[in-house]
Short mmCIF file of C-alpha atoms and ligand atoms in Angstrom, two decimals:
data_model
loop_
_atom_site.label_atom_id
_atom_site.label_comp_id
_atom_site.label_asym_id
_atom_site.label_seq_id
_atom_site.Cartn_x
_atom_site.Cartn_y
_atom_site.Cartn_z
CA MET A 111 -34.71 62.77 129.85
CA LYS A 112 -31.56 64.27 131.25
CA PHE A 113 -28.07 63.75 130.11
CA TYR A 114 -24.92 63.53 132.22
CA SER A 115 -21.21 64.06 131.65
CA THR A 116 -18.97 61.01 131.35
CA LYS A 117 -16.68 62.86 133.83
CA ASN A 118 -19.36 63.61 136.40
CA LYS A 119 -22.63 61.65 136.77
CA SER A 120 -24.14 64.35 138.96
CA LEU A 121 -23.77 66.98 136.25
CA ARG A 122 -27.20 66.59 134.61
CA VAL A 123 -28.48 68.78 131.83
CA THR A 124 -31.47 69.03 129.51
CA LEU A 125 -31.36 67.94 125.88
CA LYS A 126 -31.16 71.57 124.93
CA ASP A 127 -28.09 72.25 126.98
CA ALA A 128 -26.36 69.02 125.94
CA VAL A 129 -26.92 69.80 122.25
CA LEU A 130 -26.05 73.50 122.40
CA GLN A 131 -23.02 72.97 124.67
CA GLY A 132 -21.66 69.97 122.63
CA LEU A 133 -19.03 69.15 125.23
CA ALA A 134 -19.74 69.30 128.96
CA VAL A 135 -18.07 72.14 130.88
CA ASP A 136 -15.82 69.56 132.59
CA GLY A 137 -14.63 68.25 129.23
CA GLY A 138 -16.76 65.07 129.46
CA LEU A 139 -19.16 63.75 126.86
CA PHE A 140 -22.86 63.82 127.38
CA VAL A 141 -24.67 60.49 127.65
CA PRO A 142 -28.34 59.73 128.37
CA GLU A 143 -29.04 59.12 132.03
CA THR A 144 -31.06 55.99 131.15
CA LEU A 145 -31.67 54.06 127.97
CA PRO A 146 -35.36 53.27 128.30
CA ARG A 147 -36.15 49.68 127.18
CA LEU A 148 -38.73 49.51 124.41
CA PRO A 149 -41.55 47.10 125.35
CA ALA A 150 -41.63 43.78 123.43
CA ASP A 151 -44.84 44.61 121.61
CA VAL A 152 -43.23 47.86 120.26
CA ILE A 153 -40.19 45.93 119.09
CA GLU A 154 -42.37 43.36 117.42
CA ALA A 155 -44.28 46.14 115.61
CA LEU A 156 -41.11 47.64 114.11
CA PRO A 157 -41.05 45.49 110.88
CA ALA A 158 -44.40 46.98 109.86
CA MET A 159 -43.22 50.60 110.40
CA SER A 160 -41.58 53.00 107.92
CA PHE A 161 -38.06 54.19 108.61
CA ARG A 162 -39.38 57.52 109.93
CA GLU A 163 -41.90 55.82 112.20
CA ILE A 164 -39.10 53.72 113.64
CA ALA A 165 -37.00 56.84 114.03
CA PHE A 166 -39.79 58.59 115.98
CA THR A 167 -40.26 55.55 118.26
CA LEU A 168 -36.64 55.46 119.20
CA ALA A 169 -36.09 59.27 119.44
CA LYS A 170 -39.20 60.05 121.64
CA PRO A 171 -37.77 59.11 125.07
CA PHE A 172 -34.68 61.27 124.40
CA ALA A 173 -36.61 64.25 123.10
CA ASP A 174 -39.46 64.61 125.60
CA GLU A 175 -38.59 68.33 125.71
CA LEU A 176 -40.06 68.68 122.21
CA PRO A 177 -43.73 68.43 121.22
CA ASP A 178 -44.41 65.32 119.09
CA SER A 179 -45.15 67.42 116.03
CA ALA A 180 -41.76 69.21 116.27
CA LEU A 181 -39.89 65.95 116.64
CA GLN A 182 -41.80 64.43 113.74
CA ASN A 183 -41.00 67.46 111.54
CA ILE A 184 -37.29 67.25 112.41
CA ILE A 185 -37.27 63.56 111.49
CA ASP A 186 -39.29 63.98 108.32
CA GLU A 187 -37.04 66.79 107.05
CA ALA A 188 -33.69 65.35 108.15
CA LEU A 189 -34.22 61.73 107.24
CA SER A 190 -35.68 62.18 103.76
CA PHE A 191 -33.73 59.18 102.41
CA GLU A 192 -33.67 55.47 103.21
CA ALA A 193 -31.24 52.97 104.75
CA PRO A 194 -31.98 49.88 102.68
CA LEU A 195 -30.75 46.40 103.77
CA ARG A 196 -29.51 44.53 100.77
CA PRO A 197 -28.89 40.71 100.73
CA LEU A 198 -25.23 39.99 99.83
CA GLY A 199 -25.04 36.19 100.44
CA GLU A 200 -26.33 33.39 102.64
CA ASN A 201 -27.59 35.27 105.75
CA LEU A 202 -25.28 38.10 104.90
CA PHE A 203 -26.60 41.64 104.42
CA VAL A 204 -25.29 45.19 103.75
CA LEU A 205 -26.99 48.10 105.36
CA GLU A 206 -26.44 50.99 102.90
CA LEU A 207 -25.99 54.19 104.81
CA PHE A 208 -24.88 56.30 101.88
CA HIS A 209 -28.15 57.49 100.40
CA GLY A 210 -28.00 60.97 101.92
CA PRO A 211 -26.86 64.08 100.15
CA THR A 212 -23.07 63.71 100.78
CA LEU A 213 -23.06 59.92 100.27
CA ALA A 214 -21.80 59.00 103.79
CA PHE A 215 -23.63 57.87 106.96
CA LYS A 216 -22.61 61.15 108.63
CA ASP A 217 -25.60 62.69 106.82
CA PHE A 218 -27.98 61.01 109.37
CA GLY A 219 -26.33 62.71 112.30
CA ALA A 220 -25.51 66.08 110.70
CA ARG A 221 -28.97 66.66 109.22
CA PHE A 222 -30.78 65.70 112.41
CA MET A 223 -28.48 67.82 114.52
CA ALA A 224 -28.97 70.91 112.26
CA ARG A 225 -32.72 70.71 112.48
CA LEU A 226 -32.80 69.96 116.22
CA MET A 227 -30.41 72.90 116.86
CA GLY A 228 -32.64 75.08 114.72
CA TRP A 229 -35.71 74.17 116.77
CA LEU A 230 -33.84 74.59 120.11
CA ARG A 231 -32.73 78.10 119.03
CA ARG A 232 -35.96 79.09 117.47
CA HIS A 233 -36.28 82.15 119.78
CA GLU A 234 -32.70 83.24 119.34
CA THR A 235 -32.08 86.33 117.17
CA LYS A 236 -28.34 86.17 116.90
CA GLU A 237 -26.81 84.02 114.22
CA LEU A 238 -24.82 80.97 115.25
CA VAL A 239 -21.51 80.56 113.48
CA ILE A 240 -20.48 76.92 113.14
CA LEU A 241 -16.73 76.34 112.81
CA VAL A 242 -15.64 72.98 111.53
CA ALA A 243 -12.11 71.80 110.88
CA THR A 244 -12.33 68.96 108.47
CA SER A 245 -10.11 66.45 106.69
CA GLY A 246 -12.90 65.11 104.55
CA ASP A 247 -16.31 63.58 105.20
CA THR A 248 -17.38 65.37 108.32
CA GLY A 249 -17.17 68.85 106.86
CA SER A 250 -19.41 68.22 103.88
CA ALA A 251 -22.03 66.40 105.91
CA VAL A 252 -22.22 69.19 108.52
CA ALA A 253 -22.22 71.91 105.84
CA SER A 254 -24.96 70.15 103.85
CA GLY A 255 -26.98 69.58 107.01
CA PHE A 256 -26.94 73.28 107.85
CA PHE A 257 -27.14 74.47 104.25
CA ASN A 258 -29.34 77.61 104.21
CA ARG A 259 -30.94 76.81 107.58
CA PRO A 260 -32.03 80.19 108.97
CA GLY A 261 -29.96 81.46 111.91
CA PHE A 262 -26.82 79.50 110.98
CA ARG A 263 -23.58 80.30 109.13
CA VAL A 264 -21.00 77.55 108.47
CA VAL A 265 -17.27 78.03 108.09
CA LEU A 266 -15.31 74.90 107.03
CA LEU A 267 -11.59 74.88 107.36
CA TYR A 268 -9.68 72.33 105.33
CA PRO A 269 -5.91 71.80 104.71
CA SER A 270 -4.89 72.86 101.23
CA GLY A 271 -3.84 69.95 99.00
CA MET A 272 -4.60 67.32 101.64
CA VAL A 273 -8.17 66.28 100.84
CA SER A 274 -9.15 64.27 97.79
CA GLU A 275 -10.39 66.03 94.69
CA ILE A 276 -13.92 64.71 95.27
CA GLN A 277 -13.85 65.77 98.89
CA GLU A 278 -12.58 69.21 97.98
CA LYS A 279 -15.40 69.67 95.42
CA GLN A 280 -17.94 68.51 98.04
CA LEU A 281 -16.58 71.11 100.46
CA THR A 282 -16.21 74.03 98.14
CA THR A 283 -19.32 73.94 95.94
CA ILE A 284 -22.07 74.20 98.48
CA GLY A 285 -22.39 78.03 98.59
CA GLY A 286 -25.30 79.75 100.36
CA ASN A 287 -24.48 80.20 104.08
CA VAL A 288 -21.46 77.90 103.78
CA THR A 289 -17.94 79.27 103.33
CA ALA A 290 -14.97 76.96 102.79
CA VAL A 291 -11.62 78.23 103.92
CA GLU A 292 -8.62 76.63 102.30
CA VAL A 293 -5.84 76.85 104.95
CA GLN A 294 -2.23 76.89 103.78
CA GLY A 295 -1.27 74.27 106.39
CA THR A 296 -2.20 70.91 107.88
CA PHE A 297 -5.37 69.54 109.42
CA ASP A 298 -3.74 70.17 112.83
CA ASP A 299 -3.43 73.84 111.88
CA CYS A 300 -7.15 73.90 110.95
CA GLN A 301 -8.06 72.36 114.33
CA ARG A 302 -5.79 74.81 116.14
CA LEU A 303 -7.48 77.78 114.42
CA VAL A 304 -10.90 76.55 115.44
CA LYS A 305 -9.80 75.87 119.06
CA GLN A 306 -8.15 79.25 119.29
CA ALA A 307 -11.27 80.99 117.98
CA PHE A 308 -13.32 79.44 120.84
CA THR A 309 -10.89 80.88 123.39
CA ASP A 310 -10.51 84.32 121.88
CA ALA A 311 -12.39 86.77 124.13
CA GLN A 312 -12.96 89.42 121.41
CA LEU A 313 -14.27 86.89 118.91
CA ARG A 314 -16.62 85.41 121.42
CA GLN A 315 -18.05 88.77 122.22
CA THR A 316 -18.71 89.55 118.63
CA LEU A 317 -19.90 86.17 117.33
CA THR A 318 -21.78 83.26 118.79
CA LEU A 319 -19.68 80.12 117.93
CA SER A 320 -20.41 76.52 117.94
CA SER A 321 -18.43 73.51 116.77
CA ALA A 322 -21.24 71.15 116.03
CA ASN A 323 -18.63 68.47 116.17
CA SER A 324 -18.87 64.69 116.11
CA ILE A 325 -19.17 64.24 119.81
CA ASN A 326 -22.45 66.14 119.90
CA ILE A 327 -25.19 63.88 121.32
CA ALA A 328 -27.49 65.12 118.58
CA ARG A 329 -25.42 63.21 116.05
CA LEU A 330 -25.55 59.96 117.96
CA ILE A 331 -29.29 59.77 118.62
CA PRO A 332 -30.26 59.52 114.95
CA GLN A 333 -27.60 56.90 114.37
CA MET A 334 -29.59 54.50 116.63
CA PHE A 335 -32.46 54.61 114.19
CA TYR A 336 -30.85 52.61 111.40
CA TYR A 337 -29.85 49.80 113.71
CA ALA A 338 -33.54 49.36 114.48
CA ALA A 339 -34.46 49.76 110.91
CA ALA A 340 -31.92 47.17 109.87
CA TRP A 341 -33.31 44.65 112.36
CA ALA A 342 -36.83 45.41 111.16
CA GLN A 343 -35.87 44.79 107.54
CA LEU A 344 -34.78 41.25 108.41
CA ASN A 345 -38.56 40.79 108.97
CA ASP A 346 -38.11 37.99 111.39
CA VAL A 347 -38.90 38.85 115.08
CA THR A 348 -36.75 35.97 116.24
CA ALA A 349 -33.64 37.25 114.41
CA ARG A 350 -30.62 38.27 116.53
CA PRO A 351 -28.03 39.50 113.99
CA VAL A 352 -24.33 40.23 114.36
CA VAL A 353 -23.53 43.73 113.15
CA SER A 354 -20.12 44.84 111.86
CA VAL A 355 -19.33 48.57 112.18
CA PRO A 356 -16.45 50.24 110.36
CA SER A 357 -15.03 52.25 113.27
CA GLY A 358 -12.97 55.39 113.76
CA ASN A 359 -14.17 57.69 116.49
CA LEU A 360 -16.49 54.91 117.70
CA GLY A 361 -19.62 57.15 117.41
CA ASN A 362 -21.42 54.68 115.12
CA LEU A 363 -20.60 51.75 117.38
CA THR A 364 -21.78 53.68 120.52
CA ALA A 365 -25.13 54.43 118.83
CA GLY A 366 -25.50 50.69 117.99
CA LEU A 367 -24.73 49.73 121.59
CA TRP A 368 -27.41 52.25 122.72
CA ALA A 369 -29.92 50.72 120.32
CA GLN A 370 -29.15 47.28 121.61
CA LYS A 371 -29.63 48.47 125.20
CA SER A 372 -32.92 50.01 124.18
CA GLY A 373 -34.03 46.47 123.26
CA ILE A 374 -33.18 46.13 119.58
CA PRO A 375 -32.25 42.43 119.26
CA ILE A 376 -28.59 42.42 118.25
CA GLU A 377 -26.50 39.48 119.28
CA ARG A 378 -23.06 41.00 119.00
CA PHE A 379 -21.14 43.89 117.51
CA VAL A 380 -17.96 43.59 115.47
CA ALA A 381 -15.71 46.71 115.68
CA ALA A 382 -13.85 46.76 112.35
CA MET A 383 -10.67 48.78 112.26
CA ASN A 384 -7.82 49.57 109.86
CA ALA A 385 -4.18 50.11 111.07
CA ASN A 386 -5.55 52.63 113.54
CA ASP A 387 -6.21 49.87 116.09
CA VAL A 388 -6.20 51.46 119.50
CA PHE A 389 -9.64 50.01 120.34
CA PHE A 390 -8.72 46.58 118.95
CA GLU A 391 -5.77 46.61 121.29
CA TYR A 392 -8.01 47.55 124.16
CA LEU A 393 -10.33 44.60 123.37
CA GLN A 394 -7.32 42.25 123.26
CA LYS A 395 -5.42 43.43 126.32
CA GLY A 396 -7.60 45.77 128.34
CA LEU A 397 -5.09 48.53 127.83
CA TYR A 398 -6.03 51.84 126.19
CA MET A 399 -3.10 53.52 124.58
CA PRO A 400 -4.03 56.45 122.33
CA ARG A 401 -1.52 57.45 119.74
CA LYS A 402 -1.09 59.47 116.55
CA ALA A 403 -3.30 58.35 113.59
CA VAL A 404 -1.68 56.85 110.52
CA PRO A 405 -3.15 57.39 107.04
CA THR A 406 -4.93 54.49 105.35
CA LEU A 407 -7.28 53.77 102.47
CA SER A 408 -10.26 53.92 104.79
CA ASN A 409 -9.32 57.47 105.90
CA ALA A 410 -12.46 58.32 107.81
CA MET A 411 -11.37 55.64 110.29
CA ASP A 412 -7.92 57.10 110.81
CA VAL A 413 -8.34 58.03 114.44
CA GLY A 414 -5.74 57.48 117.05
CA ASN A 415 -7.66 58.54 120.14
CA PRO A 416 -11.35 57.78 119.56
CA SER A 417 -13.44 60.27 121.54
CA ASN A 418 -16.44 57.97 121.98
CA PHE A 419 -14.35 55.37 123.88
CA PHE A 420 -15.38 56.93 127.14
CA ARG A 421 -19.06 56.74 126.21
CA ILE A 422 -18.50 52.97 125.67
CA LEU A 423 -16.76 52.63 129.05
CA ASP A 424 -19.52 54.53 130.76
CA LEU A 425 -22.22 52.35 129.15
CA PHE A 426 -20.67 49.23 130.62
CA ASP A 427 -19.71 50.76 133.97
CA TYR A 428 -16.01 50.49 133.07
CA ASN A 429 -16.34 46.69 133.12
CA TYR A 430 -13.79 45.24 130.63
CA ALA A 431 -15.28 41.74 130.59
CA ARG A 432 -18.71 43.07 129.76
CA ILE A 433 -17.35 45.24 126.95
CA CYS A 434 -15.69 42.12 125.42
CA ASP A 435 -18.91 40.16 125.71
CA HIS A 436 -20.67 42.68 123.52
CA ILE A 437 -17.91 43.64 121.01
CA TYR A 438 -15.53 41.58 118.95
CA GLY A 439 -12.66 43.56 117.53
CA ALA A 440 -10.65 43.00 114.31
CA ARG A 441 -8.19 45.05 112.23
CA PHE A 442 -6.95 44.86 108.71
CA THR A 443 -4.22 46.31 106.46
CA ASP A 444 -4.76 48.34 103.31
CA ASP A 445 -3.63 45.30 101.24
CA GLU A 446 -6.27 43.16 102.85
CA THR A 447 -8.83 45.95 102.20
CA ARG A 448 -7.95 46.01 98.51
CA GLN A 449 -8.27 42.22 98.28
CA ALA A 450 -11.64 42.43 100.04
CA ILE A 451 -12.97 44.95 97.52
CA ALA A 452 -12.00 42.50 94.77
CA GLU A 453 -13.47 39.52 96.56
CA ILE A 454 -16.74 41.19 97.37
CA TRP A 455 -17.11 42.02 93.67
CA GLN A 456 -16.15 38.49 92.54
CA LYS A 457 -18.26 36.64 95.12
CA HIS A 458 -21.29 38.90 95.46
CA ALA A 459 -21.22 41.31 92.45
CA TYR A 460 -21.27 44.19 94.89
CA LEU A 461 -19.06 47.33 94.83
CA MET A 462 -18.03 48.14 98.36
CA ASP A 463 -16.04 51.20 99.46
CA PRO A 464 -12.87 50.76 101.54
CA HIS A 465 -14.58 51.41 104.85
CA GLY A 466 -17.33 48.89 104.20
CA ALA A 467 -14.67 46.47 102.99
CA VAL A 468 -12.92 46.59 106.37
CA GLY A 469 -16.29 45.92 107.97
CA TYR A 470 -16.82 42.93 105.65
CA LEU A 471 -13.43 41.44 106.49
CA ALA A 472 -14.07 41.78 110.21
CA LEU A 473 -17.51 40.19 109.93
CA ASP A 474 -16.10 37.36 107.85
CA GLU A 475 -13.41 36.66 110.48
CA PHE A 476 -15.94 36.74 113.26
CA ARG A 477 -18.27 34.37 111.46
CA ARG A 478 -15.45 31.91 110.76
CA LYS A 479 -14.28 31.96 114.35
CA GLU A 480 -17.35 32.47 116.56
CA SER A 481 -20.68 32.44 114.96
CA PRO A 482 -22.74 29.77 113.29
CA ALA A 483 -23.30 30.90 109.71
CA ARG A 484 -27.04 30.57 110.18
CA ARG A 485 -27.19 33.69 112.22
CA PRO A 486 -27.93 36.79 110.13
CA ALA A 487 -24.97 39.07 109.81
CA ILE A 488 -25.08 42.69 108.72
CA VAL A 489 -22.23 44.92 107.59
CA LEU A 490 -22.67 48.69 107.64
CA GLU A 491 -21.64 50.34 104.33
CA THR A 492 -20.77 53.81 105.63
CA ALA A 493 -19.87 55.51 102.28
CA HIS A 494 -20.75 55.27 98.68
CA PRO A 495 -18.06 53.55 96.57
CA ALA A 496 -18.06 56.50 94.18
CA LYS A 497 -16.42 58.62 96.90
CA PHE A 498 -13.40 56.23 96.52
CA LYS A 499 -13.89 55.63 92.82
CA GLU A 500 -10.25 55.21 91.91
CA VAL A 501 -9.31 52.43 94.38
CA VAL A 502 -12.69 50.67 94.00
CA GLU A 503 -12.28 50.64 90.23
CA GLU A 504 -8.75 49.46 90.40
CA CYS A 505 -9.48 46.60 92.79
CA SER A 506 -12.72 45.40 91.31
CA GLY A 507 -11.99 46.02 87.63
CA GLN A 508 -15.49 47.55 87.34
CA ARG A 509 -16.66 51.04 86.59
CA VAL A 510 -18.30 52.70 89.59
CA PRO A 511 -21.37 54.65 88.72
CA VAL A 512 -21.38 58.21 90.10
CA PRO A 513 -24.69 59.25 91.60
CA GLU A 514 -26.16 62.46 90.26
CA ARG A 515 -25.69 64.44 93.47
CA LEU A 516 -22.02 63.82 93.39
CA GLN A 517 -21.77 64.58 89.74
CA LYS A 518 -23.33 67.92 90.46
CA ALA A 519 -20.68 68.72 93.07
CA LEU A 520 -17.96 67.61 90.71
CA ALA A 521 -19.29 69.80 87.99
CA GLY A 522 -19.57 72.81 90.36
CA GLU A 523 -17.02 75.54 90.55
CA LYS A 524 -14.64 75.56 93.50
CA GLN A 525 -15.11 78.56 95.74
CA ALA A 526 -12.84 78.92 98.73
CA VAL A 527 -11.25 81.65 100.75
CA VAL A 528 -7.53 81.01 100.87
CA LEU A 529 -5.89 81.93 104.20
CA SER A 530 -2.50 81.34 105.81
CA ASN A 531 -2.38 79.21 108.99
CA ARG A 532 -1.97 82.37 111.19
CA PHE A 533 -4.70 82.98 113.70
CA ASP A 534 -4.74 86.78 113.38
CA GLU A 535 -5.49 86.48 109.73
CA PHE A 536 -8.30 83.97 110.32
CA LYS A 537 -9.76 86.12 113.09
CA GLN A 538 -9.72 89.25 110.98
CA TRP A 539 -11.43 87.49 108.16
CA LEU A 540 -14.07 85.99 110.47
CA MET A 541 -14.93 89.33 112.03
CA GLY A 542 -14.83 91.26 108.74
C1 PLP B 1736 -16.80 58.77 109.97
C2 PLP B 1736 -16.76 57.56 109.15
C3 PLP B 1736 -16.50 56.27 109.79
C4 PLP B 1736 -16.19 56.10 111.24
O1 PLP B 1736 -17.25 56.33 112.07
P1 PLP B 1736 -17.11 56.60 113.64
O2 PLP B 1736 -18.45 56.93 114.08
O3 PLP B 1736 -16.12 57.80 113.71
O4 PLP B 1736 -16.54 55.38 114.26
C5 PLP B 1736 -16.53 55.16 108.98
N1 PLP B 1736 -16.79 55.29 107.62
C6 PLP B 1736 -17.05 56.43 107.07
C7 PLP B 1736 -17.28 56.53 105.60
C8 PLP B 1736 -17.03 57.63 107.77
O5 PLP B 1736 -17.26 58.84 107.19
#
């Protein structure tokens, strides 16, 4: 399987180049040249398979550069947790994607990417330094994915005082080959420092740098697996569910659309958004107008210019009508999100985090407007409610149990290197 750039279909590269380059040289995003359709008998066999067997079945066509045993190892090690589908109400289900080490769905992508990169670089002797600017979830998932992987060192930059206490603990208590840098500045400063590092000739001569960021194809491939696993857990080969995806950078939605195109029977996607509604507006009017993100309760969805938008355009050959046929968009305010957290507790005795709550609202709207209630509907719960303990407790009136792996991080001692937002200082520290 080859991968091409969304900016140039004739630029085709191997999986290895797509993963190690991250972004194509022309600035485009890599996408698979074809999405091979799984035969009907394979689809029908999915309900009898384990999550890792499903993962292998879906990953195989993309990873034909790897021997089966290597791919199987990567999957077994990376996906050592489940994605259970829980019934919430009449034909309504939650797919829990927070059972990984950092309690967010980004663990699927980050852990798979780390192990795949490790295998692809298995003959390299020089250490790869991964630079990540983070405002929360991404940093801890990437760091945890690469934690003590031989051949990798991780440097996380986060804005001092601008991440939640839980997030800061998750970023600064990992240790090992992971260093957290607390930047006296904003998230934009962190991003600027990372970008500048990549263009600094002297740094690039001394160190091998990678960003391992969210647009890497290695993060999207494993996200296809749980769409297939969700369908399989319905345990009804005639089911064609509607799936609601809490959306920010649109990576999760893109992976779902790829799974659907590979033959997983999904009727329709619901793209759930908060006040950052650029993609909602596109679905309404056909106009794409990126803008600055505004902060909300569901902060991992605060994206004003979603990078995977161009992957979605490419998938549908830039055909607006076809995109609208596949995706229903909806957006909600923070007040509505708070009410939803309360309602989900009252109606279903389920504690949902703010991201999942936006997904729930969007699914509810879609079902009332468009879909017969008999069709199964699935909302993706992208983070554990304990990551947003305060607001969930306030809205539901319930105590949120904190999983042991989060308690451990909270009890750990913060360790961070404090730097100004000046590049020369960052560079000197990085080289020293
Ligand atoms: C990253 C994230 C999202 C948004 O996912 P995208 O793939 O960027 O659309 C939603 N919820 C949570 C908890 C996240 O961490």
